[in-house]
Amino acid sequence: MKVIDAIAEILKRESVEFMACYPTTPIINAVAAVGIRPIVCRQERVGAGIADGYSRIKNGKRIGVFAMQEGPGAENAFPGIATAYSDSVPLLVLPTAYPRNTAQVFHYFSTSHSYAPITKSIEQITVPDQVAEVMRRAFSLLKLGRPAPVMVEIPHDVVNEEVGDVAQQYKPVKSTCAGANARDVEEAARVLVQAKNPVIYAGQGVLYAEATPELVELAELLQAPVTTSLEGKSGFPEDHPLALGTGAGCMPRTTFEFLQKADVIFGIGTSLTRYGIVSAALPPGKVIIQATNDEKEINKHYVVDYPLLGDAKLILAQVVEAVKDPLGTKSRKGDGTVAGEIERLRGEWLNEWMPRLTSREVPINPYRVIWEFMNTVDPKEAIVTHDSGSPRN
């Protein structure tokens, strides 16, 4: 078996269904031979985007794969991979590489050097017998911890070298995750129960962990309103009475008002990155609880009073159980006060915008176009359901 065929067999064993690609690379024919569908794109950034989108809609449970040639192909793919990295998307990138005896000759584009800042790992298959080990390490990094692109380079002079039956012995990598420290969970739960105006800020980690049911249960127990980051949108049902909307550079009045008056903010599955386009700037003077699976995100832009390190679904389940005891018969579930305030604020906000939303002025008013679209399209037809069964806009 040749190296390129061994890689294809390993991808099949890892349940890869298709591979986005841009010619020329020998991996295209190899994956097709084992039943993996190649999807050829018109430009490398588009190919990276195809694989990126697939990983997202599968919540990282299936890994998108993109293959391209070295040099100009790798250069063109850079923006797509950078987007996946900044958005924490697991993505396997398989560029070909210059032959080993010329790889360091000036001034060939060095994929390993250039991509180091926007990948979780880069490894080159330099010896045929390494293929199974390299691919195993790649999939381990894709399935464990914070998601991000992983790159494996395949030099041209390696692809056709013979290798043993390493691919036939390959076993798919198993994913695993952990919950937070029990003592830390108890402290955070106590703070949430004692808070007068808690707000939950949900990020993309809720989607990847498929933790929507746990998030809804916690929000209802605490009667805590929930806002989401742009990437976490639909991690909490948009039509839930406790849904505030998205917290980004532009946000509804509901999100703005509740963040301002919050005394405790619980960030779950979010990096709490301070960046105006995609996330809301948290007002100063708040007690912050942050739950994330990446220790580098804690205390990054905000002082985190109660850090929780682990998987969003497991942590939410832990917090739900931890708040039940101190709440006891004082459970706020069904109180309706917070939901009523959200409904009031949203109504006032929409009434202020209604003249623009319904304006017939010429030239065309974009707000009116959006409003008419939202009132003529069946909401059920505008919603895509992903693996966990919760709506994703």
mmCIF file of C-alpha atoms in Angstrom:
data_model
loop_
_atom_site.group_PDB
_atom_site.id
_atom_site.type_symbol
_atom_site.label_atom_id
_atom_site.label_comp_id
_atom_site.label_asym_id
_atom_site.label_seq_id
_atom_site.Cartn_x
_atom_site.Cartn_y
_atom_site.Cartn_z
ATOM 1 C CA MET A 1 0.000 0.000 0.000
ATOM 2 C CA LYS A 2 1.254 3.465 -0.888
ATOM 3 C CA VAL A 3 1.346 6.306 1.626
ATOM 4 C CA ILE A 4 -1.391 8.223 -0.172
ATOM 5 C CA ASP A 5 -3.678 5.166 -0.110
ATOM 6 C CA ALA A 6 -2.966 4.629 3.575
ATOM 7 C CA ILE A 7 -4.033 8.217 4.312
ATOM 8 C CA ALA A 8 -7.258 7.685 2.382
ATOM 9 C CA GLU A 9 -8.017 4.483 4.280
ATOM 10 C CA ILE A 10 -7.409 6.227 7.614
ATOM 11 C CA LEU A 11 -9.771 9.055 6.632
ATOM 12 C CA LYS A 12 -12.423 6.465 5.818
ATOM 13 C CA ARG A 13 -11.940 4.788 9.197
ATOM 14 C CA GLU A 14 -12.368 8.180 10.845
ATOM 15 C CA SER A 15 -15.811 8.417 9.168
ATOM 16 C CA VAL A 16 -14.850 11.183 6.740
ATOM 17 C CA GLU A 17 -17.740 11.417 4.257
ATOM 18 C CA PHE A 18 -16.339 13.849 1.725
ATOM 19 C CA MET A 19 -13.257 15.950 1.082
ATOM 20 C CA ALA A 20 -13.280 19.487 -0.271
ATOM 21 C CA CYS A 21 -10.315 19.892 -2.601
ATOM 22 C CA TYR A 22 -8.594 21.971 -5.233
ATOM 23 C CA PRO A 23 -6.430 20.350 -7.895
ATOM 24 C CA THR A 24 -3.811 19.252 -8.105
ATOM 25 C CA THR A 25 -3.127 16.754 -5.324
ATOM 26 C CA PRO A 26 -2.896 12.949 -5.489
ATOM 27 C CA ILE A 27 -5.103 12.581 -2.411
ATOM 28 C CA ILE A 28 -8.165 13.333 -4.583
ATOM 29 C CA ASN A 29 -7.998 10.076 -6.535
ATOM 30 C CA ALA A 30 -6.967 8.125 -3.441
ATOM 31 C CA VAL A 31 -10.009 9.145 -1.378
ATOM 32 C CA ALA A 32 -12.352 8.584 -4.301
ATOM 33 C CA ALA A 33 -11.019 5.032 -4.587
ATOM 34 C CA VAL A 34 -12.125 4.235 -1.004
ATOM 35 C CA GLY A 35 -15.572 5.801 -1.357
ATOM 36 C CA ILE A 36 -14.949 9.291 0.034
ATOM 37 C CA ARG A 37 -16.541 11.876 -2.247
ATOM 38 C CA PRO A 38 -14.207 14.638 -3.503
ATOM 39 C CA ILE A 39 -15.874 18.037 -3.926
ATOM 40 C CA VAL A 40 -13.766 20.293 -6.132
ATOM 41 C CA CYS A 41 -13.978 24.024 -5.419
ATOM 42 C CA ARG A 42 -13.156 26.974 -7.647
ATOM 43 C CA GLN A 43 -10.775 28.629 -5.230
ATOM 44 C CA GLU A 44 -8.881 27.386 -2.198
ATOM 45 C CA ARG A 45 -10.519 29.722 0.290
ATOM 46 C CA VAL A 46 -13.902 28.401 -0.840
ATOM 47 C CA GLY A 47 -12.725 24.831 -0.284
ATOM 48 C CA ALA A 48 -11.645 25.675 3.234
ATOM 49 C CA GLY A 49 -15.046 27.285 3.771
ATOM 50 C CA ILE A 50 -16.869 24.160 2.589
ATOM 51 C CA ALA A 51 -15.006 21.986 5.077
ATOM 52 C CA ASP A 52 -15.435 24.643 7.771
ATOM 53 C CA GLY A 53 -19.196 24.800 7.273
ATOM 54 C CA TYR A 54 -19.522 21.023 7.426
ATOM 55 C CA SER A 55 -17.690 20.856 10.762
ATOM 56 C CA ARG A 56 -19.932 23.589 12.136
ATOM 57 C CA ILE A 57 -23.260 22.032 11.188
ATOM 58 C CA LYS A 58 -22.050 18.732 12.656
ATOM 59 C CA ASN A 59 -20.995 20.519 15.876
ATOM 60 C CA GLY A 60 -17.503 19.087 15.448
ATOM 61 C CA LYS A 61 -18.784 15.514 15.708
ATOM 62 C CA ARG A 62 -17.717 14.977 12.084
ATOM 63 C CA ILE A 63 -14.565 16.636 10.786
ATOM 64 C CA GLY A 64 -14.426 18.659 7.573
ATOM 65 C CA VAL A 65 -11.372 17.936 5.404
ATOM 66 C CA PHE A 66 -9.744 20.160 2.790
ATOM 67 C CA ALA A 67 -6.835 19.274 0.489
ATOM 68 C CA MET A 68 -4.845 21.562 -1.799
ATOM 69 C CA GLN A 69 -1.457 21.810 -3.445
ATOM 70 C CA GLU A 70 1.610 23.394 -1.919
ATOM 71 C CA GLY A 71 2.820 26.915 -2.678
ATOM 72 C CA PRO A 72 0.110 29.066 -4.322
ATOM 73 C CA GLY A 73 -2.611 26.621 -3.240
ATOM 74 C CA ALA A 74 -1.612 26.899 0.405
ATOM 75 C CA GLU A 75 -1.278 30.676 0.077
ATOM 76 C CA ASN A 76 -4.804 31.040 -1.321
ATOM 77 C CA ALA A 77 -6.305 28.874 1.431
ATOM 78 C CA PHE A 78 -4.824 30.998 4.230
ATOM 79 C CA PRO A 79 -7.853 33.292 4.841
ATOM 80 C CA GLY A 80 -10.247 30.327 5.067
ATOM 81 C CA ILE A 81 -8.071 28.495 7.573
ATOM 82 C CA ALA A 82 -7.561 31.693 9.566
ATOM 83 C CA THR A 83 -11.331 32.102 9.845
ATOM 84 C CA ALA A 84 -11.712 28.533 11.093
ATOM 85 C CA TYR A 85 -8.993 29.121 13.674
ATOM 86 C CA SER A 86 -10.476 32.344 15.021
ATOM 87 C CA ASP A 87 -13.915 30.703 15.180
ATOM 88 C CA SER A 88 -12.626 27.512 16.869
ATOM 89 C CA VAL A 89 -13.664 25.143 14.090
ATOM 90 C CA PRO A 90 -12.077 21.662 13.864
ATOM 91 C CA LEU A 91 -10.737 21.253 10.350
ATOM 92 C CA LEU A 92 -8.222 18.796 8.859
ATOM 93 C CA VAL A 93 -6.071 20.427 6.185
ATOM 94 C CA LEU A 94 -4.038 18.201 3.864
ATOM 95 C CA PRO A 95 -1.709 20.200 1.620
ATOM 96 C CA THR A 96 0.894 18.546 -0.544
ATOM 97 C CA ALA A 97 4.443 19.688 0.177
ATOM 98 C CA TYR A 98 7.617 20.222 -1.815
ATOM 99 C CA PRO A 99 9.922 17.206 -2.090
ATOM 100 C CA ARG A 100 11.976 16.798 1.064
ATOM 101 C CA ASN A 101 15.281 17.609 -0.632
ATOM 102 C CA THR A 102 14.065 21.038 -1.820
ATOM 103 C CA ALA A 103 11.553 22.005 0.846
ATOM 104 C CA GLN A 104 13.915 24.476 2.540
ATOM 105 C CA VAL A 105 15.171 26.136 -0.661
ATOM 106 C CA PHE A 106 14.565 29.885 -0.776
ATOM 107 C CA HIS A 107 12.040 31.158 -1.492
ATOM 108 C CA TYR A 108 9.428 28.450 -1.592
ATOM 109 C CA PHE A 109 6.317 29.268 0.462
ATOM 110 C CA SER A 110 6.783 27.543 3.808
ATOM 111 C CA THR A 111 3.401 26.187 4.841
ATOM 112 C CA SER A 112 4.624 25.009 8.221
ATOM 113 C CA HIS A 113 6.064 28.416 9.111
ATOM 114 C CA SER A 114 3.232 30.522 7.707
ATOM 115 C CA TYR A 115 0.382 28.464 9.128
ATOM 116 C CA ALA A 116 1.800 27.997 12.623
ATOM 117 C CA PRO A 117 -0.152 30.934 14.127
ATOM 118 C CA ILE A 118 -3.528 29.759 12.754
ATOM 119 C CA THR A 119 -3.431 26.003 13.371
ATOM 120 C CA LYS A 120 -3.493 23.833 16.451
ATOM 121 C CA SER A 121 -0.745 21.641 15.020
ATOM 122 C CA ILE A 122 1.280 21.147 11.825
ATOM 123 C CA GLU A 123 3.100 17.917 11.115
ATOM 124 C CA GLN A 124 4.749 16.595 7.968
ATOM 125 C CA ILE A 125 4.904 12.951 6.971
ATOM 126 C CA THR A 126 8.643 12.646 6.358
ATOM 127 C CA VAL A 127 8.945 8.864 6.723
ATOM 128 C CA PRO A 128 6.349 6.458 5.258
ATOM 129 C CA ASP A 129 6.084 4.434 8.451
ATOM 130 C CA GLN A 130 4.951 7.583 10.287
ATOM 131 C CA VAL A 131 1.665 7.916 8.433
ATOM 132 C CA ALA A 132 -0.555 6.206 11.020
ATOM 133 C CA GLU A 133 1.090 7.987 13.961
ATOM 134 C CA VAL A 134 0.855 11.399 12.310
ATOM 135 C CA MET A 135 -2.794 10.918 11.375
ATOM 136 C CA ARG A 136 -3.640 9.597 14.846
ATOM 137 C CA ARG A 137 -2.093 12.644 16.471
ATOM 138 C CA ALA A 138 -3.962 14.917 14.077
ATOM 139 C CA PHE A 139 -7.363 13.407 14.817
ATOM 140 C CA SER A 140 -6.640 13.388 18.550
ATOM 141 C CA LEU A 141 -6.074 17.138 18.465
ATOM 142 C CA LEU A 142 -9.197 17.613 16.350
ATOM 143 C CA LYS A 143 -11.392 15.674 18.770
ATOM 144 C CA LEU A 144 -9.939 16.741 22.134
ATOM 145 C CA GLY A 145 -9.958 20.132 23.817
ATOM 146 C CA ARG A 146 -10.698 23.385 22.071
ATOM 147 C CA PRO A 147 -11.472 22.843 18.370
ATOM 148 C CA ALA A 148 -9.146 24.329 15.742
ATOM 149 C CA PRO A 149 -7.646 23.460 12.337
ATOM 150 C CA VAL A 150 -4.929 20.801 12.224
ATOM 151 C CA MET A 151 -2.593 20.428 9.245
ATOM 152 C CA VAL A 152 -0.745 17.398 7.889
ATOM 153 C CA GLU A 153 1.710 18.038 5.034
ATOM 154 C CA ILE A 154 2.286 15.322 2.430
ATOM 155 C CA PRO A 155 5.558 15.760 0.477
ATOM 156 C CA HIS A 156 5.407 14.801 -3.198
ATOM 157 C CA ASP A 157 8.269 12.328 -2.893
ATOM 158 C CA VAL A 158 6.512 10.491 -0.041
ATOM 159 C CA VAL A 159 3.054 9.924 -1.500
ATOM 160 C CA ASN A 160 4.002 6.950 -3.676
ATOM 161 C CA GLU A 161 6.380 5.250 -1.276
ATOM 162 C CA GLU A 162 5.331 1.878 -0.027
ATOM 163 C CA VAL A 163 4.183 1.382 3.521
ATOM 164 C CA GLY A 164 3.072 -1.728 5.378
ATOM 165 C CA ASP A 165 -0.417 -2.517 6.580
ATOM 166 C CA VAL A 166 -0.420 0.326 9.117
ATOM 167 C CA ALA A 167 -3.697 1.662 7.742
ATOM 168 C CA GLN A 168 -5.406 -1.689 8.213
ATOM 169 C CA GLN A 169 -4.338 -1.670 11.858
ATOM 170 C CA TYR A 170 -5.499 1.913 12.445
ATOM 171 C CA LYS A 171 -8.247 2.421 15.030
ATOM 172 C CA PRO A 172 -10.349 5.610 15.060
ATOM 173 C CA VAL A 173 -9.520 8.092 17.795
ATOM 174 C CA LYS A 174 -12.073 8.266 20.619
ATOM 175 C CA SER A 175 -13.072 11.675 21.910
ATOM 176 C CA THR A 176 -13.488 12.448 25.571
ATOM 177 C CA CYS A 177 -14.191 15.455 27.775
ATOM 178 C CA ALA A 178 -14.348 16.377 31.430
ATOM 179 C CA GLY A 179 -16.519 18.385 33.768
ATOM 180 C CA ALA A 180 -15.322 21.100 36.131
ATOM 181 C CA ASN A 181 -13.937 20.799 39.646
ATOM 182 C CA ALA A 182 -16.877 20.038 41.973
ATOM 183 C CA ARG A 183 -15.817 22.628 44.563
ATOM 184 C CA ASP A 184 -15.602 25.342 41.896
ATOM 185 C CA VAL A 185 -19.058 24.393 40.616
ATOM 186 C CA GLU A 186 -20.566 24.690 44.102
ATOM 187 C CA GLU A 187 -19.071 28.153 44.576
ATOM 188 C CA ALA A 188 -20.322 29.339 41.185
ATOM 189 C CA ALA A 189 -23.791 27.885 41.824
ATOM 190 C CA ARG A 190 -24.021 29.653 45.176
ATOM 191 C CA VAL A 191 -23.174 32.964 43.512
ATOM 192 C CA LEU A 192 -25.820 32.410 40.825
ATOM 193 C CA VAL A 193 -28.515 31.570 43.375
ATOM 194 C CA GLN A 194 -27.699 34.628 45.483
ATOM 195 C CA ALA A 195 -27.561 36.967 42.491
ATOM 196 C CA LYS A 196 -30.412 39.429 42.108
ATOM 197 C CA ASN A 197 -30.001 39.921 38.358
ATOM 198 C CA PRO A 198 -27.972 37.071 36.834
ATOM 199 C CA VAL A 199 -27.467 36.949 33.070
ATOM 200 C CA ILE A 200 -26.218 33.938 31.094
ATOM 201 C CA TYR A 201 -23.929 34.618 28.129
ATOM 202 C CA ALA A 202 -23.835 31.514 25.890
ATOM 203 C CA GLY A 203 -21.216 30.906 23.219
ATOM 204 C CA GLN A 204 -20.444 28.434 20.463
ATOM 205 C CA GLY A 205 -19.266 25.875 23.009
ATOM 206 C CA VAL A 206 -22.925 25.258 23.885
ATOM 207 C CA LEU A 207 -23.608 24.262 20.286
ATOM 208 C CA TYR A 208 -20.543 22.023 19.982
ATOM 209 C CA ALA A 209 -21.363 20.318 23.273
ATOM 210 C CA GLU A 210 -25.037 20.039 22.226
ATOM 211 C CA ALA A 211 -25.908 21.471 25.614
ATOM 212 C CA THR A 212 -29.077 23.404 24.764
ATOM 213 C CA PRO A 213 -31.361 21.290 27.012
ATOM 214 C CA GLU A 214 -29.102 21.836 30.033
ATOM 215 C CA LEU A 215 -28.843 25.551 29.287
ATOM 216 C CA VAL A 216 -32.624 25.892 29.082
ATOM 217 C CA GLU A 217 -33.073 24.008 32.348
ATOM 218 C CA LEU A 218 -30.599 26.224 34.188
ATOM 219 C CA ALA A 219 -32.074 29.430 32.791
ATOM 220 C CA GLU A 220 -35.563 28.386 33.859
ATOM 221 C CA LEU A 221 -34.429 27.315 37.325
ATOM 222 C CA LEU A 222 -32.755 30.659 37.923
ATOM 223 C CA GLN A 223 -35.176 32.657 35.760
ATOM 224 C CA ALA A 224 -32.000 34.101 34.274
ATOM 225 C CA PRO A 225 -32.203 35.762 30.850
ATOM 226 C CA VAL A 226 -29.870 34.384 28.174
ATOM 227 C CA THR A 227 -27.942 36.230 25.490
ATOM 228 C CA THR A 228 -25.617 34.598 22.984
ATOM 229 C CA SER A 229 -22.531 35.516 21.041
ATOM 230 C CA LEU A 230 -22.852 35.572 17.248
ATOM 231 C CA GLU A 231 -21.220 32.158 17.021
ATOM 232 C CA GLY A 232 -23.409 30.852 19.814
ATOM 233 C CA LYS A 233 -26.643 32.055 18.202
ATOM 234 C CA SER A 234 -29.424 29.439 18.497
ATOM 235 C CA GLY A 235 -27.612 27.654 21.313
ATOM 236 C CA PHE A 236 -30.572 28.970 23.315
ATOM 237 C CA PRO A 237 -34.038 28.900 21.641
ATOM 238 C CA GLU A 238 -34.703 32.282 20.052
ATOM 239 C CA ASP A 239 -38.419 32.085 20.887
ATOM 240 C CA HIS A 240 -37.933 31.268 24.575
ATOM 241 C CA PRO A 241 -39.421 33.881 26.973
ATOM 242 C CA LEU A 242 -35.965 34.278 28.598
ATOM 243 C CA ALA A 243 -34.119 34.849 25.291
ATOM 244 C CA LEU A 244 -32.592 38.316 25.068
ATOM 245 C CA GLY A 245 -31.131 37.997 21.588
ATOM 246 C CA THR A 246 -27.564 38.192 20.360
ATOM 247 C CA GLY A 247 -24.973 40.158 22.282
ATOM 248 C CA ALA A 248 -22.625 41.672 19.706
ATOM 249 C CA GLY A 249 -21.580 45.100 18.453
ATOM 250 C CA CYS A 250 -25.203 45.646 17.451
ATOM 251 C CA MET A 251 -27.633 44.232 19.957
ATOM 252 C CA PRO A 252 -31.315 44.504 20.844
ATOM 253 C CA ARG A 253 -32.312 46.732 23.729
ATOM 254 C CA THR A 254 -33.189 43.658 25.781
ATOM 255 C CA THR A 255 -29.574 42.480 25.754
ATOM 256 C CA PHE A 256 -28.174 45.948 26.430
ATOM 257 C CA GLU A 257 -30.475 46.693 29.365
ATOM 258 C CA PHE A 258 -30.069 43.346 31.101
ATOM 259 C CA LEU A 259 -26.275 43.373 30.756
ATOM 260 C CA GLN A 260 -26.193 46.844 32.289
ATOM 261 C CA LYS A 261 -28.206 45.903 35.373
ATOM 262 C CA ALA A 262 -26.731 42.409 35.815
ATOM 263 C CA ASP A 263 -24.821 41.768 39.013
ATOM 264 C CA VAL A 264 -23.526 38.341 37.895
ATOM 265 C CA ILE A 265 -22.720 37.260 34.330
ATOM 266 C CA PHE A 266 -22.267 33.550 33.633
ATOM 267 C CA GLY A 267 -20.325 32.974 30.405
ATOM 268 C CA ILE A 268 -20.742 29.380 29.237
ATOM 269 C CA GLY A 269 -18.932 27.939 26.215
ATOM 270 C CA THR A 270 -17.514 31.323 25.341
ATOM 271 C CA SER A 271 -14.060 32.888 25.265
ATOM 272 C CA LEU A 272 -15.520 36.262 26.341
ATOM 273 C CA THR A 273 -13.268 37.830 23.742
ATOM 274 C CA ARG A 274 -13.572 41.605 23.739
ATOM 275 C CA TYR A 275 -14.241 42.375 20.087
ATOM 276 C CA GLY A 276 -17.036 44.721 19.113
ATOM 277 C CA ILE A 277 -18.251 42.999 15.956
ATOM 278 C CA VAL A 278 -18.910 39.544 17.384
ATOM 279 C CA SER A 279 -19.311 39.965 21.124
ATOM 280 C CA ALA A 280 -20.805 42.396 23.567
ATOM 281 C CA ALA A 281 -18.477 44.388 25.794
ATOM 282 C CA LEU A 282 -19.351 43.406 29.339
ATOM 283 C CA PRO A 283 -20.018 46.431 31.551
ATOM 284 C CA PRO A 284 -17.531 46.987 34.394
ATOM 285 C CA GLY A 285 -18.223 46.026 37.976
ATOM 286 C CA LYS A 286 -19.851 42.653 37.296
ATOM 287 C CA VAL A 287 -19.102 39.361 39.010
ATOM 288 C CA ILE A 288 -18.040 37.018 36.202
ATOM 289 C CA ILE A 289 -18.321 33.244 36.075
ATOM 290 C CA GLN A 290 -16.713 31.742 32.977
ATOM 291 C CA ALA A 291 -16.905 28.142 31.815
ATOM 292 C CA THR A 292 -14.689 27.135 28.884
ATOM 293 C CA ASN A 293 -12.636 24.161 27.734
ATOM 294 C CA ASP A 294 -9.552 26.284 27.054
ATOM 295 C CA GLU A 295 -7.526 27.630 29.939
ATOM 296 C CA LYS A 296 -6.026 30.351 27.713
ATOM 297 C CA GLU A 297 -9.433 32.044 27.514
ATOM 298 C CA ILE A 298 -9.823 32.524 31.260
ATOM 299 C CA ASN A 299 -8.819 35.991 32.519
ATOM 300 C CA LYS A 300 -7.967 36.986 28.942
ATOM 301 C CA HIS A 301 -9.937 40.217 28.641
ATOM 302 C CA TYR A 302 -11.906 40.224 31.881
ATOM 303 C CA VAL A 303 -11.108 39.373 35.472
ATOM 304 C CA VAL A 304 -12.906 36.075 36.025
ATOM 305 C CA ASP A 305 -14.066 35.658 39.615
ATOM 306 C CA TYR A 306 -15.184 32.034 39.275
ATOM 307 C CA PRO A 307 -13.483 30.028 36.492
ATOM 308 C CA LEU A 308 -14.809 26.622 35.446
ATOM 309 C CA LEU A 309 -12.698 24.503 33.108
ATOM 310 C CA GLY A 310 -14.369 21.745 31.107
ATOM 311 C CA ASP A 311 -17.050 20.704 28.631
ATOM 312 C CA ALA A 312 -20.090 22.994 28.408
ATOM 313 C CA LYS A 313 -22.674 20.219 28.591
ATOM 314 C CA LEU A 314 -21.079 18.539 31.605
ATOM 315 C CA ILE A 315 -20.573 21.833 33.422
ATOM 316 C CA LEU A 316 -24.151 22.957 32.832
ATOM 317 C CA ALA A 317 -25.423 19.636 34.168
ATOM 318 C CA GLN A 318 -23.210 20.085 37.230
ATOM 319 C CA VAL A 319 -24.424 23.636 37.819
ATOM 320 C CA VAL A 320 -28.079 22.612 37.389
ATOM 321 C CA GLU A 321 -27.730 20.022 40.145
ATOM 322 C CA ALA A 322 -25.730 22.384 42.337
ATOM 323 C CA VAL A 323 -28.349 25.166 42.234
ATOM 324 C CA LYS A 324 -31.272 22.883 43.015
ATOM 325 C CA ASP A 325 -30.348 22.341 46.677
ATOM 326 C CA PRO A 326 -29.892 25.999 47.712
ATOM 327 C CA LEU A 327 -32.966 27.015 45.696
ATOM 328 C CA GLY A 328 -35.102 24.313 47.284
ATOM 329 C CA THR A 329 -38.744 25.361 47.440
ATOM 330 C CA LYS A 330 -37.703 28.914 46.516
ATOM 331 C CA SER A 331 -37.203 27.903 42.885
ATOM 332 C CA ARG A 332 -37.860 30.887 40.663
ATOM 333 C CA LYS A 333 -39.182 28.696 37.846
ATOM 334 C CA GLY A 334 -42.498 29.962 36.566
ATOM 335 C CA ASP A 335 -42.188 33.350 38.282
ATOM 336 C CA GLY A 336 -42.609 35.204 34.989
ATOM 337 C CA THR A 337 -41.234 38.546 36.214
ATOM 338 C CA VAL A 338 -38.072 38.444 34.093
ATOM 339 C CA ALA A 339 -39.904 37.159 31.010
ATOM 340 C CA GLY A 340 -42.414 39.980 31.357
ATOM 341 C CA GLU A 341 -39.664 42.582 31.542
ATOM 342 C CA ILE A 342 -38.020 41.119 28.437
ATOM 343 C CA GLU A 343 -41.308 41.228 26.552
ATOM 344 C CA ARG A 344 -41.902 44.846 27.594
ATOM 345 C CA LEU A 345 -38.442 46.031 26.541
ATOM 346 C CA ARG A 346 -38.621 44.173 23.241
ATOM 347 C CA GLY A 347 -42.024 45.700 22.491
ATOM 348 C CA GLU A 348 -40.805 49.247 23.196
ATOM 349 C CA TRP A 349 -37.688 48.685 21.101
ATOM 350 C CA LEU A 350 -39.629 47.305 18.116
ATOM 351 C CA ASN A 351 -42.156 50.126 18.301
ATOM 352 C CA GLU A 352 -39.353 52.668 17.970
ATOM 353 C CA TRP A 353 -38.011 50.876 14.900
ATOM 354 C CA MET A 354 -41.393 50.196 13.307
ATOM 355 C CA PRO A 355 -41.488 53.436 11.272
ATOM 356 C CA ARG A 356 -38.219 52.436 9.602
ATOM 357 C CA LEU A 357 -39.169 48.795 9.241
ATOM 358 C CA THR A 358 -42.392 49.694 7.431
ATOM 359 C CA SER A 359 -41.204 52.810 5.581
ATOM 360 C CA ARG A 360 -42.123 53.135 1.891
ATOM 361 C CA GLU A 361 -39.607 55.852 1.177
ATOM 362 C CA VAL A 362 -37.608 55.864 -2.047
ATOM 363 C CA PRO A 363 -34.821 54.887 -2.627
ATOM 364 C CA ILE A 364 -35.460 51.458 -1.136
ATOM 365 C CA ASN A 365 -35.274 51.118 2.628
ATOM 366 C CA PRO A 366 -33.315 47.998 3.681
ATOM 367 C CA TYR A 367 -35.203 47.823 6.970
ATOM 368 C CA ARG A 368 -38.527 47.533 5.123
ATOM 369 C CA VAL A 369 -37.167 44.753 2.905
ATOM 370 C CA ILE A 370 -36.083 42.779 5.953
ATOM 371 C CA TRP A 371 -39.377 43.387 7.721
ATOM 372 C CA GLU A 372 -41.443 42.263 4.721
ATOM 373 C CA PHE A 373 -39.288 39.178 4.320
ATOM 374 C CA MET A 374 -39.680 38.210 7.968
ATOM 375 C CA ASN A 375 -43.458 38.627 7.731
ATOM 376 C CA THR A 376 -43.946 36.684 4.495
ATOM 377 C CA VAL A 377 -41.626 33.712 5.013
ATOM 378 C CA ASP A 378 -42.851 30.839 7.141
ATOM 379 C CA PRO A 379 -40.447 30.768 10.145
ATOM 380 C CA LYS A 380 -40.314 26.986 9.917
ATOM 381 C CA GLU A 381 -38.905 27.281 6.402
ATOM 382 C CA ALA A 382 -36.209 29.708 7.570
ATOM 383 C CA ILE A 383 -34.849 27.386 10.230
ATOM 384 C CA VAL A 384 -32.296 24.649 9.686
ATOM 385 C CA THR A 385 -32.173 21.858 12.243
ATOM 386 C CA HIS A 386 -28.746 20.521 13.153
ATOM 387 C CA ASP A 387 -27.775 17.251 14.798
ATOM 388 C CA SER A 388 -28.929 18.049 18.306
ATOM 389 C CA GLY A 389 -32.398 18.903 17.059
ATOM 390 C CA SER A 390 -32.342 22.525 18.214
ATOM 391 C CA PRO A 391 -33.020 25.294 15.693
ATOM 392 C CA ARG A 392 -30.051 26.918 14.056
ATOM 393 C CA ASN A 393 -30.596 30.116 12.085
#
